[in-house]
Short mmCIF file of C-alpha atoms in Angstrom, two decimals:
data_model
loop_
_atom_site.label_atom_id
_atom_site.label_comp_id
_atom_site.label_asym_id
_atom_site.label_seq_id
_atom_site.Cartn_x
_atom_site.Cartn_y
_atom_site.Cartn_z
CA UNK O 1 40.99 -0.96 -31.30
CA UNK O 2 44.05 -0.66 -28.63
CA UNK O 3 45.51 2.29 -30.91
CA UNK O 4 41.95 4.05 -31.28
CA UNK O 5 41.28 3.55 -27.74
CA UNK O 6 44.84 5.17 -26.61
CA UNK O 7 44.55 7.25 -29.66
CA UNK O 8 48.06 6.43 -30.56
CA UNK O 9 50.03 5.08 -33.28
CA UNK O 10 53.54 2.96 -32.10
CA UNK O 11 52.74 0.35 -29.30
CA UNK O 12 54.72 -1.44 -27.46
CA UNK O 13 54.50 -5.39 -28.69
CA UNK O 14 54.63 -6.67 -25.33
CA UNK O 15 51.40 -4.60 -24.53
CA UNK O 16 49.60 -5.58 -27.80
CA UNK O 17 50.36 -9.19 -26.59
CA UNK O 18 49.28 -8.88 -23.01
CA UNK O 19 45.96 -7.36 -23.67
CA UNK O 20 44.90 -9.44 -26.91
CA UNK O 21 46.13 -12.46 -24.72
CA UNK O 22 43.83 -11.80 -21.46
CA UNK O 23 41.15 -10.13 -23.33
CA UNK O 24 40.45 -13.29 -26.00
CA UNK O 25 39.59 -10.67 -28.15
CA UNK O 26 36.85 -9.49 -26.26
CA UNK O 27 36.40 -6.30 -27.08
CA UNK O 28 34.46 -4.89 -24.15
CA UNK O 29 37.44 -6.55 -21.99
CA UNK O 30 40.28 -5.21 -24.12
CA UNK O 31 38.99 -1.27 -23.51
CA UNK O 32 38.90 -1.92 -19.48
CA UNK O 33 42.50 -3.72 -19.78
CA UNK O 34 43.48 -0.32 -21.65
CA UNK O 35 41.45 2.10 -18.96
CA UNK O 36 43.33 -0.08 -16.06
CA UNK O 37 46.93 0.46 -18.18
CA UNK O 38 46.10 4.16 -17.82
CA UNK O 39 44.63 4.56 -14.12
CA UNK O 40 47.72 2.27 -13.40
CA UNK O 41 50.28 4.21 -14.69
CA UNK O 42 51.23 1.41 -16.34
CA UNK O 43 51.74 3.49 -19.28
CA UNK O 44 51.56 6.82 -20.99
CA UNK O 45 50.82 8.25 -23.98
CA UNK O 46 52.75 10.98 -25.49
CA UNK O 47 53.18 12.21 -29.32
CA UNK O 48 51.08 9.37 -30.02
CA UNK O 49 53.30 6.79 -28.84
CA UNK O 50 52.85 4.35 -25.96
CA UNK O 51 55.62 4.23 -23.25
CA UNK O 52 56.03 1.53 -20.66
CA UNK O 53 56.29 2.75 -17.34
CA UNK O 54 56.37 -0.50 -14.99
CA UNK O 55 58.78 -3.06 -16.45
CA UNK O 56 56.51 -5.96 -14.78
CA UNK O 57 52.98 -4.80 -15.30
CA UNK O 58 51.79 -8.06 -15.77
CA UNK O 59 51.94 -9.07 -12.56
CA UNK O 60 50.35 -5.81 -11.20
CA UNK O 61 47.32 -6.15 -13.86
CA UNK O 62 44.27 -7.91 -12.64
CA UNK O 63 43.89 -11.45 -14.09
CA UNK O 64 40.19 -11.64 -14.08
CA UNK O 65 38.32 -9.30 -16.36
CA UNK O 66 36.17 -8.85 -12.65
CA UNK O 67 39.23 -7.71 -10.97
CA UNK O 68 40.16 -5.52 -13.80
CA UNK O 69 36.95 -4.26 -13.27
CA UNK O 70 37.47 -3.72 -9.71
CA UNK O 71 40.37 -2.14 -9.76
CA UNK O 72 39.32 1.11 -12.11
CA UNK O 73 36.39 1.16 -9.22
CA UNK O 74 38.73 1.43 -6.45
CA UNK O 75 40.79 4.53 -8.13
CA UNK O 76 37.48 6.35 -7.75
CA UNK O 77 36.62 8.91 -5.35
CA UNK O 78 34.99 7.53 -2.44
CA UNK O 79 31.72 9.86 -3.03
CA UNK O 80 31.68 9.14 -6.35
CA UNK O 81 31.93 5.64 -5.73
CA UNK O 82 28.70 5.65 -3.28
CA UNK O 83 26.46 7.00 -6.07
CA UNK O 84 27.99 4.26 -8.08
CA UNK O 85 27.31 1.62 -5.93
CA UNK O 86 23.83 2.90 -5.14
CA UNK O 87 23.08 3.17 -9.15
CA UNK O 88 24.27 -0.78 -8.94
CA UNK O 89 21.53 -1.86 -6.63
CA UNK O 90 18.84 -0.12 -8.69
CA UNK O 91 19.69 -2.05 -11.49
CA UNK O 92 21.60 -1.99 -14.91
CA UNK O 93 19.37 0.52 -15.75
CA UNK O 94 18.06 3.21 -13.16
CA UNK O 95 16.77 6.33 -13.13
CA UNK O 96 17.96 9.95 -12.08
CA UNK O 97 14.79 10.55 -9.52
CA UNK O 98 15.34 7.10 -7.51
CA UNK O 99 18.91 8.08 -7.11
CA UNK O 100 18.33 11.46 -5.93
CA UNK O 101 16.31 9.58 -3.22
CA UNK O 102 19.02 7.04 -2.09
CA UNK O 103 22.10 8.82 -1.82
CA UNK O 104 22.92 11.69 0.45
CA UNK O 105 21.23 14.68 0.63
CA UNK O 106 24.06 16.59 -0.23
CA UNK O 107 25.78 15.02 -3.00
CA UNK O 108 26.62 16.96 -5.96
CA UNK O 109 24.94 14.58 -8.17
CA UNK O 110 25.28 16.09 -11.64
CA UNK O 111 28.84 16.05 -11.80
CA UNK O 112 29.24 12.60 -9.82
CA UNK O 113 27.04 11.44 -13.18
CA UNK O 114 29.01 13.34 -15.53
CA UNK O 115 32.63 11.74 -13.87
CA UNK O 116 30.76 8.44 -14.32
CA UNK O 117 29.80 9.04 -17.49
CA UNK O 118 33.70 10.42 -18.26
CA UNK O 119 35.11 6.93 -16.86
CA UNK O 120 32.96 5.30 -19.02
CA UNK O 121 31.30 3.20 -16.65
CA UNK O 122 27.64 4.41 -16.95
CA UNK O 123 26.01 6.70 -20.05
CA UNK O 124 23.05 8.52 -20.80
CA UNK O 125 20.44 6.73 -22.78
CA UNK O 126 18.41 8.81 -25.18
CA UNK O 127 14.79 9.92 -25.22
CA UNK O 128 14.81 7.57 -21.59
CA UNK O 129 11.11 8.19 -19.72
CA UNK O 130 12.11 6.69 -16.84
CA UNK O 131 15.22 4.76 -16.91
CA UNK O 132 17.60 7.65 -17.78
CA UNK O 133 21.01 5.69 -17.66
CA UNK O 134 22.63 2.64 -18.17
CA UNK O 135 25.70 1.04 -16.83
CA UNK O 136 28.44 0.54 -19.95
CA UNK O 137 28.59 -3.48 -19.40
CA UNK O 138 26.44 -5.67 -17.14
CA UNK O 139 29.87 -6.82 -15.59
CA UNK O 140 30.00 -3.22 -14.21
CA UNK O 141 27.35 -3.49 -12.42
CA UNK O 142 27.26 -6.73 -11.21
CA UNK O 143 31.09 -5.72 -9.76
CA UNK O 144 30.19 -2.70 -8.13
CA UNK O 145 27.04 -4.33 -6.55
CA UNK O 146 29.14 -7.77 -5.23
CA UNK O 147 31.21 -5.04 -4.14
CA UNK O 148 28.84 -3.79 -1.04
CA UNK O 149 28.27 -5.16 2.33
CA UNK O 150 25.06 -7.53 2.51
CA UNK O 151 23.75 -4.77 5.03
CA UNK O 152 24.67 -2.01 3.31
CA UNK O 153 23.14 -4.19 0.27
CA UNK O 154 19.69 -4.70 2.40
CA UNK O 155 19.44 -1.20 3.37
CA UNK O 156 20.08 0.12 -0.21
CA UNK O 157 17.45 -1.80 -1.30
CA UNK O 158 14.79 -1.05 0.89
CA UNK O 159 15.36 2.86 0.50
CA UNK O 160 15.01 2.27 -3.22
CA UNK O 161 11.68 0.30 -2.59
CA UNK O 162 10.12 3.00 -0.47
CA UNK O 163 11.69 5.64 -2.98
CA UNK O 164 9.48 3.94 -6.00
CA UNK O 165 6.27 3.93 -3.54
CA UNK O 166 6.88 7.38 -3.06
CA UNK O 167 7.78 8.80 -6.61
CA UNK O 168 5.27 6.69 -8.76
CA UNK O 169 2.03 5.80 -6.17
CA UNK O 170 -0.44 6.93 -8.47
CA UNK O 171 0.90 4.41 -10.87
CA UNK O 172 2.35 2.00 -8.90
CA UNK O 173 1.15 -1.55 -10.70
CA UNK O 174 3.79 -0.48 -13.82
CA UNK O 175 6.59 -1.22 -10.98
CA UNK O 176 5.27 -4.53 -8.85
CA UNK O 177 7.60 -6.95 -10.04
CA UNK O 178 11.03 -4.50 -9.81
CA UNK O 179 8.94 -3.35 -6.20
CA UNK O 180 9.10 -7.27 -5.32
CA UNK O 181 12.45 -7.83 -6.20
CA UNK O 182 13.95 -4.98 -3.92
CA UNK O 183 11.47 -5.92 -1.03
CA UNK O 184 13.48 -9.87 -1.64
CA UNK O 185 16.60 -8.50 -1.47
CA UNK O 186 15.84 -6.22 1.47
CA UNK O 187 14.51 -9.35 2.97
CA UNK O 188 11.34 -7.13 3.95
CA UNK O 189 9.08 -10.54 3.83
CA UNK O 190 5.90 -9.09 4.18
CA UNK O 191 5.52 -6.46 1.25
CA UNK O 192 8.20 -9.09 -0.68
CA UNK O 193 5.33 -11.21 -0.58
CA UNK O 194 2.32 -8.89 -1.10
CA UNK O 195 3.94 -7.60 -4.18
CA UNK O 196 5.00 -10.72 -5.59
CA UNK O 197 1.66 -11.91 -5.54
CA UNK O 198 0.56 -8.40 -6.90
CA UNK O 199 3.21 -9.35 -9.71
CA UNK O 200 2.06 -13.01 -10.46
CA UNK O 201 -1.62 -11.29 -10.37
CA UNK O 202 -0.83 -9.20 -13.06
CA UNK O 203 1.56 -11.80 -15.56
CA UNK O 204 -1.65 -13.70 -14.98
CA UNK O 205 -4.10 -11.49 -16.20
CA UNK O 206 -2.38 -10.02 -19.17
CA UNK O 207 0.18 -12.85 -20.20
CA UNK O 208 -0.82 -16.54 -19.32
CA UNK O 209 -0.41 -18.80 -15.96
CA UNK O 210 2.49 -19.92 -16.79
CA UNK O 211 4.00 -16.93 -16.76
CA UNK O 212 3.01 -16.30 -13.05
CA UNK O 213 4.38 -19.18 -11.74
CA UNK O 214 7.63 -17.92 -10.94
CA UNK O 215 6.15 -15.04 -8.87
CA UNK O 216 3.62 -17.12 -6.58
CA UNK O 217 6.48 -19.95 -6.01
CA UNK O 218 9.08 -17.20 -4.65
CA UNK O 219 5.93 -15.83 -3.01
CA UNK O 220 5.64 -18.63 -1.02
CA UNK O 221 9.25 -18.74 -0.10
CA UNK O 222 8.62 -14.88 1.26
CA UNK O 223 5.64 -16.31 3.25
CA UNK O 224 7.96 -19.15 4.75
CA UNK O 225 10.27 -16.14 5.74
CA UNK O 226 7.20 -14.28 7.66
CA UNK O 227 6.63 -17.31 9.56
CA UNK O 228 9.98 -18.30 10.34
CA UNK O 229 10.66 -14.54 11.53
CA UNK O 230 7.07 -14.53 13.74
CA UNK O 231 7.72 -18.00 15.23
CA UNK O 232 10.38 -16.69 17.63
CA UNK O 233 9.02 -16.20 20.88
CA UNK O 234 7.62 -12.75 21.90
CA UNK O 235 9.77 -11.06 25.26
CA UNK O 236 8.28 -11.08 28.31
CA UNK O 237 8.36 -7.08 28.08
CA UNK O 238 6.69 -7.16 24.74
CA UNK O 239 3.99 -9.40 26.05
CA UNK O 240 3.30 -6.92 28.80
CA UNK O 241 3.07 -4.10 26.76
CA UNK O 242 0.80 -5.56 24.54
CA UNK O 243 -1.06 -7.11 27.07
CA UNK O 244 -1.15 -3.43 29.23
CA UNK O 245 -3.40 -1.44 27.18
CA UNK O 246 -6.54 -3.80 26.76
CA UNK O 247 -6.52 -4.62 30.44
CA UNK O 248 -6.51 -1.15 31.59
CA UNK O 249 -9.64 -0.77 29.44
CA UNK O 250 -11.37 -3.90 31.14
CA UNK O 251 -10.58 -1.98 34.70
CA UNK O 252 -13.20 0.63 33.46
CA UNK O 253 -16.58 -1.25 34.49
CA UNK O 254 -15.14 -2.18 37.64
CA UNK O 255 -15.52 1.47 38.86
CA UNK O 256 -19.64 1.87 38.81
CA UNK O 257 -19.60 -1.34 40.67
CA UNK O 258 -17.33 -0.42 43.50
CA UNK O 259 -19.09 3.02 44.31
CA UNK O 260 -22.32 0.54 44.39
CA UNK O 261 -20.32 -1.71 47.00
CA UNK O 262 -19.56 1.43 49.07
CA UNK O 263 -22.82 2.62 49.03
CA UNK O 264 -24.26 -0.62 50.24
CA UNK O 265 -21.63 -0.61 53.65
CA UNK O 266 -22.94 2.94 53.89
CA UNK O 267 -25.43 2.39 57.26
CA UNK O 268 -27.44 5.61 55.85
CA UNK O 269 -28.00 4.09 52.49
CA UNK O 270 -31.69 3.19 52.38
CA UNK O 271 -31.05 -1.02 51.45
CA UNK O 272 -34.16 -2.41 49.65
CA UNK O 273 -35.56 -4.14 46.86
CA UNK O 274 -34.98 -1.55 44.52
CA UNK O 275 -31.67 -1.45 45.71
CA UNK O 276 -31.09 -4.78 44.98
CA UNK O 277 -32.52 -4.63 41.74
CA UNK O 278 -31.08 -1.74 40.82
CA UNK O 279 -27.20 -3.22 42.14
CA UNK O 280 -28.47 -6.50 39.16
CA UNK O 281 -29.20 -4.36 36.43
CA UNK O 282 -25.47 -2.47 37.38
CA UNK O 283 -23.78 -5.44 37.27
CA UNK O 284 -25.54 -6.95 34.04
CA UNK O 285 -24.75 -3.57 32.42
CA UNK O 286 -21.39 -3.63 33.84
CA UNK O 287 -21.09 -7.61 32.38
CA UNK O 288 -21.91 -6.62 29.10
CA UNK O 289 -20.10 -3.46 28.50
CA UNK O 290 -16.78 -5.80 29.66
CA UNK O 291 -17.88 -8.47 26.62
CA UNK O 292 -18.37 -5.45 24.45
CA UNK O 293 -15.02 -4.00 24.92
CA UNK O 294 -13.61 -7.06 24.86
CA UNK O 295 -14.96 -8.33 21.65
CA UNK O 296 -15.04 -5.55 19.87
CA UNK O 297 -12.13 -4.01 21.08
CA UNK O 298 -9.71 -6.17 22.96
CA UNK O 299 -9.53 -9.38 21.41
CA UNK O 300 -8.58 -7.49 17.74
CA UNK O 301 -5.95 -6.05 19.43
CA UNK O 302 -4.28 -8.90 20.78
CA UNK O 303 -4.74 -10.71 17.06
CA UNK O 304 -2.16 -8.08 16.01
CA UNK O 305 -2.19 -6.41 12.73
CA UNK O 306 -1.96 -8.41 9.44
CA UNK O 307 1.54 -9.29 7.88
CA UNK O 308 0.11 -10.08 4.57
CA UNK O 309 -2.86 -9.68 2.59
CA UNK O 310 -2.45 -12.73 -0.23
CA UNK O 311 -4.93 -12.69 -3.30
CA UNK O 312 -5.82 -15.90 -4.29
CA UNK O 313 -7.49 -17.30 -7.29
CA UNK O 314 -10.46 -18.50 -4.81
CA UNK O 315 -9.98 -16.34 -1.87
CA UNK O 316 -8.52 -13.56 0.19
CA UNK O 317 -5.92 -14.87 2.70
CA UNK O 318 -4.73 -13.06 5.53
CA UNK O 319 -1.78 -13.20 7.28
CA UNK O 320 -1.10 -12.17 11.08
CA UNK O 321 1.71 -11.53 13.10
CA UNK O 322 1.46 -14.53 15.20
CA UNK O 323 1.43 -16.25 11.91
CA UNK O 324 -2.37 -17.29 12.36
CA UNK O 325 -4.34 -16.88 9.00
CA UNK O 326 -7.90 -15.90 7.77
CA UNK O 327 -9.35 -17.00 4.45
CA UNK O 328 -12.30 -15.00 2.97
CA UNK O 329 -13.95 -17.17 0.13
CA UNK O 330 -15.36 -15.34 -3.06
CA UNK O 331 -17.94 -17.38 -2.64
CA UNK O 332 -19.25 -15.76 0.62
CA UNK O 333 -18.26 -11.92 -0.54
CA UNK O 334 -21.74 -9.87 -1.81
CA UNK O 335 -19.23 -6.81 -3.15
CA UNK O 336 -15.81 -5.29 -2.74
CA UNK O 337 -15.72 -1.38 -3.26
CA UNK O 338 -12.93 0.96 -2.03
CA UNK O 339 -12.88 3.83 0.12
CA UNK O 340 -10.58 7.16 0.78
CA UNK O 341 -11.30 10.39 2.19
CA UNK O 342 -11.28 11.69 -1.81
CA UNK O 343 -14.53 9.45 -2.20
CA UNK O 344 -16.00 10.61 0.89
CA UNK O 345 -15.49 14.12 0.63
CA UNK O 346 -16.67 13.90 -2.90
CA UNK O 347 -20.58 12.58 -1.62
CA UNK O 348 -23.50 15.62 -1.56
CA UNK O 349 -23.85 17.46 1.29
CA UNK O 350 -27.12 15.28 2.04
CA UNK O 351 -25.10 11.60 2.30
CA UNK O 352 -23.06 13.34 4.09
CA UNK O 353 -25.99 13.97 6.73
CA UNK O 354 -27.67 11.20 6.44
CA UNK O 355 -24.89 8.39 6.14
CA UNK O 356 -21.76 10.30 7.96
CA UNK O 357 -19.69 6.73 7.97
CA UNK O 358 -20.35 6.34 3.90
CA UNK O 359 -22.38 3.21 4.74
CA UNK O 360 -24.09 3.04 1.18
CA UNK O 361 -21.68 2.92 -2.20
CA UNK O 362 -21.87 6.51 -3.64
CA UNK O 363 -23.25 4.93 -6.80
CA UNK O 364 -26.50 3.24 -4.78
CA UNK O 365 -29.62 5.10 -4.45
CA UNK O 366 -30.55 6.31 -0.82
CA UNK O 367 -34.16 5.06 -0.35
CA UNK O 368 -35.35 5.03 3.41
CA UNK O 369 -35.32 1.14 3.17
CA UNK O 370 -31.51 1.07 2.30
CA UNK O 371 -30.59 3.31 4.87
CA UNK O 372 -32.25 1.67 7.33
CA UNK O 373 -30.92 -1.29 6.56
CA UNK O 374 -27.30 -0.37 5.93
CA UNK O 375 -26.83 2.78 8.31
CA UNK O 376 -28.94 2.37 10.96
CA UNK O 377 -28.60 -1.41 11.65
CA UNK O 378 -24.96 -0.87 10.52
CA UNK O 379 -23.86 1.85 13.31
CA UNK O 380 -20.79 -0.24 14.33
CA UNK O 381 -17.58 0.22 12.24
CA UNK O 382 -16.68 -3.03 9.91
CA UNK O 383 -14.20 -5.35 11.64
CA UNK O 384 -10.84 -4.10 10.66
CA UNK O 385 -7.50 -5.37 11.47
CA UNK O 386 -5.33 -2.69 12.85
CA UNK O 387 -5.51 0.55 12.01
CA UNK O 388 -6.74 2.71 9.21
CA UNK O 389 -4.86 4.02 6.53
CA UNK O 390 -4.79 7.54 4.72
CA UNK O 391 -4.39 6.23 1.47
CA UNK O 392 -7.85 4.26 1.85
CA UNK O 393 -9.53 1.39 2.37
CA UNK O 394 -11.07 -2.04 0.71
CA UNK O 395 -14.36 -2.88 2.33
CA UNK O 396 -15.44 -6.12 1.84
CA UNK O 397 -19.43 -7.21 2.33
CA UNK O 398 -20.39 -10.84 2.75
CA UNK O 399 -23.28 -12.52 1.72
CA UNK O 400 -24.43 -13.47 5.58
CA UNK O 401 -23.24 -12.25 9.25
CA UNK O 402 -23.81 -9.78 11.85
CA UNK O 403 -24.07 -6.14 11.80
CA UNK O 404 -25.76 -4.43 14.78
CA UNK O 405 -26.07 -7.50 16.57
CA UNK O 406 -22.82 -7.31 17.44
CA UNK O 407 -23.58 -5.06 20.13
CA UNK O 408 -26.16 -7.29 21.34
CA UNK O 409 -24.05 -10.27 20.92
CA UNK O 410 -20.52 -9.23 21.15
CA UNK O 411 -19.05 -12.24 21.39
CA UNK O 412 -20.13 -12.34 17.64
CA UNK O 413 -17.83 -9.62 16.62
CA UNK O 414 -15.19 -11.99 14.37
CA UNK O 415 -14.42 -12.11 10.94
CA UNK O 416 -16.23 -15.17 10.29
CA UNK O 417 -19.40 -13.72 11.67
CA UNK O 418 -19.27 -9.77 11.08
CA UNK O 419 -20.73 -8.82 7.83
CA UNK O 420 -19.08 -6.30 6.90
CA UNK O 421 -14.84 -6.14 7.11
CA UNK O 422 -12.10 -3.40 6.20
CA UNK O 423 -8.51 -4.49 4.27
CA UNK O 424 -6.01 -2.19 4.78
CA UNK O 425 -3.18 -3.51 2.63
CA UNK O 426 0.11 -1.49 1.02
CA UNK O 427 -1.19 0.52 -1.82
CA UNK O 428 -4.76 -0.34 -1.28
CA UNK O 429 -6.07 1.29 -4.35
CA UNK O 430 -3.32 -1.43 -6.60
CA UNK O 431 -4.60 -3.82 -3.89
CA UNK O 432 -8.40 -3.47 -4.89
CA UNK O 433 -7.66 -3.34 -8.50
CA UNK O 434 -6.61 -6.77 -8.97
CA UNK O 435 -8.93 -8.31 -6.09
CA UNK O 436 -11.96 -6.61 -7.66
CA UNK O 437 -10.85 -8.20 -11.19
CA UNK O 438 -10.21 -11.49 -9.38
CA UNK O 439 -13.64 -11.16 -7.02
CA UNK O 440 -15.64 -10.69 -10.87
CA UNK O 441 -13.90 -12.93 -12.68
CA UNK O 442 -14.26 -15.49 -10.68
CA UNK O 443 -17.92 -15.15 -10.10
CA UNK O 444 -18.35 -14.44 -14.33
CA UNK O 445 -16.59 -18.49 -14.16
CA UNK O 446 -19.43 -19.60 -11.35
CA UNK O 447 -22.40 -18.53 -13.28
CA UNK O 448 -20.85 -19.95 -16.63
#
């Protein structure tokens, strides 16, 4: 093997002994001893004979197949070496697309691969769909990855996370679990978590529950991260700025009712009993429009946006970023049904007139009592948390609470009494895959 690999025919004994010694007669082992001989220079090979060039190589050679390892690594070009060190955080096996989207924009990629590929550190699989190369030896990799700084290590990761959301959304549930894994090692707790439970959602529905269990116990350890991270205390600035916005709006009624105080001091305003009356009905008005905003507005806001939405087996937990959490029971959800401007846009041109919002599911029939019922009486938007997304989103109806009442009764406006709520999780459309599945087959279970 040492002759075939130095394609030579006289070698020195004291190499032969030094390399079948520290290799064991490994043989992956004895062809990096060789390569390291070689980038050394070590030794040469000419007329097919092996010449010693330093007298006490075995003191310069690595004594750990690692630092063998290591040391053909650090005769590499520096830019050659980042797009192997990036390849090493995808994974043993990665793919030429999520590279493209980690390393530098202008990195002569092809021929990086092909020096790779000449070292003998990484080669080209075969007939590959995604995966399209593989590192030589798993010791490789795991070298070149111990290699990086944990930052460096953190930020590679997460660029290869959001570089799989990117390339594959439309199919996104084939790469959950290698999804979760980067989002660990990124130590990005909240979509760690919401893809690890994606992950133990889908070992459990096609494999067995046993096979999920080692995706919802490291999904609790992510959660444990989220609240460790959200139990430091907020800055004073951050508190005002938060705090800025839904004040400014509660300023707004106070306007009507000063001009009413100025008109009363005015000696040529006519003061009577329809003045009076008419100052009460201004200051009910102005009463409930601050409750409105308030409730419907305001106190959402301060709640923050969700950090998590967790699937249960039960239940739809929610996570917050003052680590507060909401559980939605199966048992109180009527339906589930998702939601994107694709869906929307897709309606006739009369739902489009007649229920502008999309109100009623696309595959319901519009009868006057319906409408009435779910677009008229349902003018206020669900109770969301946060913003909207442009990928969609998972509306949720429950079997009792509050739709137009809420103006009425704003202080009714809360997820435990609103009717009708909005999800807007990562990849809703993965999202509301697996909680529709879990939503019906836990009910199919009830009825049995």
């Amino acid at each position: 093997l040492i002759r075939m690999q130095l394609e030579a025919d006289i070698i020195p004994p004291s190499i032969e002994e030094v390399v079948l010694t520290r290799s064991e007669g490994n043989p992956f082992y004895l062809q990096e001893m060789v390569k390291t001989l070689l980038d050394k220079n070590i030794i040469s090979v000419n007329h097919r004979e092996v010449t010693i060039l330093q007298q006490d190589f075995e003191s310069v050679l690595p004594g750990t197949i690692q630092g063998i390892i290591m040391a053909r690594i650090d005769n590499i070009q520096e830019s050659i070496k980042s797009v192997l060190f990036s390849a090493a955080v995808i994974g043993r096996e990665f793919s030429r697309p999520i590279l493209e989207q980690v390393v530098e924009v202008n990195t002569d990629l092809d021929r990086k691969l092909n020096e790779l590929k000449s070292l003998e550190l990484i080669l080209e699989k075969q007939e590959a769909q995604e995966f399209d190369y593989i590192f030589m030896h798993y010791l490789i990799q795991e070298v070149a990855y111990n290699t990086i700084l944990v930052n460096k290590r953190k930020e590679l990761h997460a660029a290869i996370a959001h570089a799989i959301e990117n390339l594959y959304a439309d199919r996104l549930h084939e790469f959950f679990e290698l999804l979760a894994f980067h989002y660990e090692k990124a130590e990005e707790w909240e979509k760690a978590a919401e893809y690890l439970g994606r992950s133990g959602n889908k070992a459990q529905q096609i494999f067995s529950k046993d096979e999920s269990e080692d995706f919802f116990q490291r999904k609790e350890v992510a959660i444990q991260k989220i609240y460790e991270a959200q139990s430091r205390k907020r800055s004073f600035w951050g508190t005002i700025k938060t705090l800025t916005p839904p004040l400014v709006v509660l300023l707004i009624p106070i306007m009507p009712i000063y001009w009413y105080v100025i008109l009363l001091g005015n000696n040529k305003f006519n003061f009577s009993e329809t003045t009076i009356l008419l100052g009460g009905l201004v200051s009910i008005l102005c009463i409930w429009y601050t409750m409105t905003m308030w409730f419907l507005g305001v106190v959402p806001f301060l709640r923050g946006k969700p950090k998590l939405y967790d699937l249960l087996e039960n239940q739809v937990r929610i996570i917050f970023e003052d680590s507060s959490t909401l559980s939605i029971d199966f048992q109180d959800i009527k339906s589930v049904r998702f939601l994107d401007r694709e869906i929307s846009n897709s309606r006739s041109l009369f739902r489009k007139v007649v229920d502008p919002f999309c109100r009623v599911s696309t595959n319901r029939k519009m009868t006057l009592s319906v409408w009435f019922r779910d677009v008229v009486l349902n003018i206020l938007p669900a109770y969301s948390f946060g913003l909207g997304s442009k990928d969609g989103e998972i509306h949720v109806q429950k079997k009792k609470g509050r739709r137009f009442a809420r103006i009425l009764l704003p202080w009714t406006n809360s997820p435990k009494r609103s009717k009708d709520i909005s999800l807007f999780p990562y990849a809703p459309w993965e999202f509301f895959e697996q909680f529709r599945i879990a939503f019906y087959s836990w009910k199919r279970q009830e009825t049995e």
